[in-house]
């Protein structure tokens, strides 16, 4: 989607960010992973290995953690969206979320 018609479920942003972090072999989900997830979900970029299958014969990885600043932001946004698992972010909300994530990266 593009041109102001963007709308994605908040849960999809979170799960896609986790997939991106896993594909990048990161230890924790970061603000950069969240931004990449938004770009993938809105069609601004193509997935880059985020959906790569993991062999069940490979070594097990520890569970991903979430950077504390990202956890705080996620909890705040979840509450803001009424704690609804199916909450949708419109273009304006995606812009606000993106700005907050970018500020986390800069700090």
XYZ file of N, CA and C in Angstrom:
321
model
N 0.847 -1.183 0.000
C 0.000 0.000 0.000
C 0.882 1.232 0.000
N 0.382 2.290 -0.542
C 1.135 3.534 -0.516
C 0.200 4.696 -0.764
N 0.757 5.910 -0.652
C -0.027 7.084 -0.954
C -1.134 7.380 0.020
N -0.919 7.146 1.308
C -1.913 7.508 2.293
C -2.954 6.447 2.554
N -2.916 5.351 1.786
C -3.877 4.277 1.992
C -3.344 3.212 2.941
N -2.211 3.508 3.569
C -1.580 2.537 4.447
C -2.459 2.256 5.661
N -2.604 1.001 5.980
C -3.290 0.570 7.196
C -2.810 -0.838 7.474
N -2.237 -1.029 8.640
C -1.752 -2.354 9.008
C -2.118 -2.635 10.458
N -2.277 -3.923 10.751
C -2.541 -4.299 12.133
C -1.265 -4.130 12.952
N -1.409 -3.625 14.155
C -0.273 -3.442 15.049
C 0.401 -4.786 15.313
N -0.386 -5.822 15.497
C 0.155 -7.155 15.735
C 1.033 -7.608 14.569
N 0.646 -7.262 13.343
C 1.454 -7.624 12.180
C 2.806 -6.911 12.195
N 2.820 -5.674 12.664
C 4.092 -4.952 12.792
C 4.999 -5.703 13.768
N 4.442 -6.117 14.906
C 5.237 -6.797 15.928
C 5.757 -8.143 15.436
N 4.896 -8.927 14.822
C 5.330 -10.252 14.379
C 6.308 -10.160 13.207
N 6.099 -9.208 12.324
C 7.027 -9.026 11.211
C 8.374 -8.527 11.715
N 8.376 -7.633 12.701
C 9.639 -7.160 13.281
C 10.403 -8.317 13.914
N 9.688 -9.222 14.550
C 10.327 -10.398 15.135
C 10.929 -11.282 14.039
N 10.201 -11.465 12.949
C 10.717 -12.248 11.824
C 11.957 -11.603 11.218
N 11.927 -10.292 11.083
C 13.082 -9.560 10.546
C 14.284 -9.744 11.463
N 14.086 -9.574 12.763
C 15.181 -9.724 13.718
C 15.741 -11.141 13.665
N 14.860 -12.127 13.578
C 15.298 -13.519 13.499
C 16.115 -13.752 12.234
N 15.633 -13.218 11.105
C 16.341 -13.377 9.838
C 17.709 -12.696 9.867
N 17.830 -11.631 10.626
C 19.100 -10.901 10.758
C 20.002 -11.518 11.828
N 19.507 -12.582 12.451
C 20.234 -13.267 13.526
C 20.561 -12.323 14.677
N 19.629 -11.438 14.957
C 19.787 -10.486 16.056
C 19.467 -11.165 17.377
N 19.984 -10.617 18.434
C 19.691 -11.116 19.782
C 18.376 -10.547 20.302
N 18.026 -9.343 19.807
C 16.837 -8.651 20.305
C 16.176 -7.872 19.176
N 14.867 -7.719 19.266
C 14.115 -6.898 18.321
C 14.425 -5.434 18.647
N 14.812 -4.696 17.624
C 15.195 -3.298 17.802
C 14.226 -2.367 17.062
N 14.411 -1.082 17.268
C 13.606 -0.085 16.561
C 13.818 -0.202 15.051
N 15.033 -0.514 14.632
C 15.315 -0.673 13.197
C 14.515 -1.839 12.618
N 14.370 -2.920 13.378
C 13.564 -4.057 12.912
C 12.098 -3.654 12.786
N 11.626 -2.847 13.718
C 10.234 -2.370 13.665
C 10.018 -1.500 12.415
N 10.971 -0.612 12.134
C 10.849 0.241 10.952
C 10.854 -0.594 9.674
N 11.725 -1.581 9.626
C 11.776 -2.446 8.447
C 10.454 -3.201 8.288
N 9.879 -3.627 9.390
C 8.589 -4.329 9.348
C 7.502 -3.420 8.778
N 7.469 -2.169 9.218
C 6.469 -1.223 8.694
C 6.664 -1.048 7.194
N 7.915 -0.912 6.761
C 8.182 -0.744 5.330
C 7.718 -1.954 4.529
N 7.961 -3.150 5.048
C 7.530 -4.365 4.349
C 6.003 -4.430 4.286
N 5.361 -4.152 5.408
C 3.897 -4.264 5.468
C 3.170 -3.210 4.642
N 3.802 -2.057 4.458
C 3.165 -0.998 3.669
C 3.603 -1.018 2.212
N 4.482 -1.970 1.873
C 4.931 -2.079 0.497
C 6.039 -1.126 0.119
N 6.610 -0.418 1.086
C 7.699 0.517 0.804
C 8.986 -0.224 0.472
N 9.101 -1.472 0.925
C 10.262 -2.289 0.585
C 9.840 -3.746 0.518
N 10.667 -4.525 -0.130
C 10.419 -5.961 -0.245
C 11.068 -6.673 0.935
N 10.490 -7.767 1.384
C 11.139 -8.540 2.438
C 12.515 -9.003 1.969
N 13.487 -8.899 2.842
C 14.849 -9.286 2.507
C 15.284 -10.424 3.415
N 14.776 -11.609 3.137
C 15.147 -12.770 3.939
C 14.352 -12.905 5.220
N 13.372 -12.026 5.455
C 12.603 -12.081 6.692
C 11.754 -13.340 6.778
N 11.438 -13.925 5.638
C 10.619 -15.133 5.643
C 11.427 -16.381 5.315
N 12.757 -16.269 5.408
C 13.599 -17.417 5.082
C 13.325 -18.557 6.055
N 13.079 -19.745 5.524
C 12.810 -20.880 6.405
C 14.053 -21.264 7.204
N 13.822 -21.779 8.374
C 14.910 -22.225 9.234
C 14.828 -23.737 9.308
N 15.932 -24.384 9.042
C 15.952 -25.839 9.056
C 15.715 -26.373 10.458
N 14.825 -27.362 10.593
C 14.602 -27.955 11.914
C 15.809 -28.775 12.368
N 16.743 -29.048 11.449
C 17.937 -29.808 11.792
C 19.068 -28.904 12.274
N 18.886 -27.610 12.110
C 19.916 -26.659 12.529
C 19.934 -26.485 14.035
N 20.865 -25.698 14.477
C 20.977 -25.427 15.913
C 19.809 -24.565 16.369
N 19.331 -24.863 17.553
C 18.241 -24.056 18.114
C 18.807 -22.741 18.610
N 18.098 -21.694 18.322
C 18.501 -20.370 18.789
C 17.706 -20.036 20.034
N 18.339 -19.273 20.890
C 17.624 -18.781 22.061
C 16.508 -17.855 21.597
N 15.477 -17.732 22.413
C 14.388 -16.821 22.076
C 14.904 -15.405 21.931
N 14.299 -14.685 21.025
C 14.640 -13.275 20.862
C 14.143 -12.492 22.060
N 14.916 -11.528 22.458
C 14.422 -10.587 23.456
C 13.994 -9.328 22.701
N 13.581 -8.337 23.436
C 13.177 -7.062 22.848
C 13.945 -5.979 23.588
N 14.525 -5.053 22.834
C 15.237 -3.959 23.482
C 14.263 -3.235 24.415
N 14.728 -2.847 25.610
C 13.827 -2.215 26.586
C 13.067 -1.006 26.036
N 13.732 -0.169 25.261
C 13.045 1.020 24.726
C 11.940 0.612 23.753
N 12.166 -0.456 23.006
C 11.150 -0.949 22.063
C 10.007 -1.591 22.835
N 10.323 -2.313 23.893
C 9.276 -2.922 24.739
C 8.385 -1.829 25.323
N 8.995 -0.765 25.848
C 8.216 0.339 26.427
C 7.311 0.983 25.376
N 7.881 1.239 24.210
C 7.101 1.856 23.128
C 5.948 0.942 22.724
N 6.208 -0.343 22.597
C 5.186 -1.307 22.202
C 4.049 -1.366 23.216
N 4.396 -1.406 24.491
C 3.369 -1.449 25.531
C 2.534 -0.174 25.540
N 3.201 0.950 25.352
C 2.480 2.233 25.315
C 1.516 2.295 24.138
N 1.982 1.860 22.963
C 1.130 1.877 21.779
C -0.001 0.863 21.888
N 0.269 -0.286 22.466
C -0.780 -1.286 22.640
C -1.899 -0.712 23.513
N -1.542 -0.038 24.601
C -2.540 0.590 25.470
C -3.275 1.701 24.710
N -2.532 2.486 23.956
C -3.133 3.585 23.180
C -4.171 3.055 22.193
N -3.932 1.868 21.662
C -4.838 1.265 20.679
C -5.939 0.445 21.332
N -6.131 0.625 22.638
C -7.224 -0.027 23.337
C -6.938 -1.469 23.714
N -5.673 -1.847 23.705
C -5.253 -3.212 24.056
C -5.976 -4.268 23.224
N -6.284 -3.921 21.999
C -6.997 -4.829 21.098
C -6.004 -5.524 20.167
N -5.987 -6.852 20.158
C -5.049 -7.569 19.298
C -5.233 -7.275 17.810
N -6.432 -6.909 17.402
C -6.691 -6.641 15.988
C -6.670 -5.145 15.649
N -6.084 -4.335 16.523
C -6.035 -2.882 16.295
C -5.278 -2.563 15.006
N -5.810 -1.610 14.257
C -5.233 -1.218 12.974
C -4.644 0.184 13.093
N -3.466 0.333 12.514
C -2.818 1.639 12.439
C -3.072 2.225 11.062
N -3.652 3.416 11.041
C -3.843 4.119 9.780
C -2.575 4.864 9.401
N -2.609 5.562 8.288
C -1.430 6.266 7.776
C -0.882 7.266 8.794
N -1.755 8.023 9.450
C -1.290 9.027 10.420
C -0.612 8.355 11.610
N -1.218 7.284 12.117
C -0.634 6.574 13.257
C 0.681 5.897 12.871
N 0.742 5.352 11.668
C 1.994 4.755 11.208
C 3.096 5.810 11.136
N 2.734 7.005 10.703
C 3.703 8.101 10.659
C 4.208 8.460 12.050
N 3.299 8.512 13.014
C 3.691 8.803 14.402
C 4.586 7.699 14.959
N 4.197 6.461 14.730
C 4.981 5.336 15.219
C 6.363 5.339 14.577
N 6.406 5.569 13.283
C 7.687 5.626 12.571
C 8.585 6.726 13.154
N 8.016 7.891 13.436
C 8.795 8.992 14.007
C 9.357 8.623 15.376
N 8.551 7.961 16.201
C 9.025 7.532 17.521
C 10.149 6.516 17.399
N 10.007 5.591 16.467
C 11.046 4.575 16.266
C 12.339 5.210 15.762
N 12.212 6.150 14.849
C 13.401 6.847 14.339
C 14.102 7.622 15.448
N 13.312 8.190 16.366
C 13.929 8.922 17.478
C 14.648 7.965 18.431
N 14.149 6.743 18.591
C 14.848 5.751 19.398
C 16.197 5.396 18.780
N 16.232 5.305 17.465
C 17.478 4.968 16.773
C 18.505 6.100 16.946
N 18.030 7.325 16.887
C 18.938 8.482 17.013
C 19.465 8.649 18.433
N 18.729 8.152 19.432
C 19.161 8.395 20.815
C 20.100 7.345 21.329
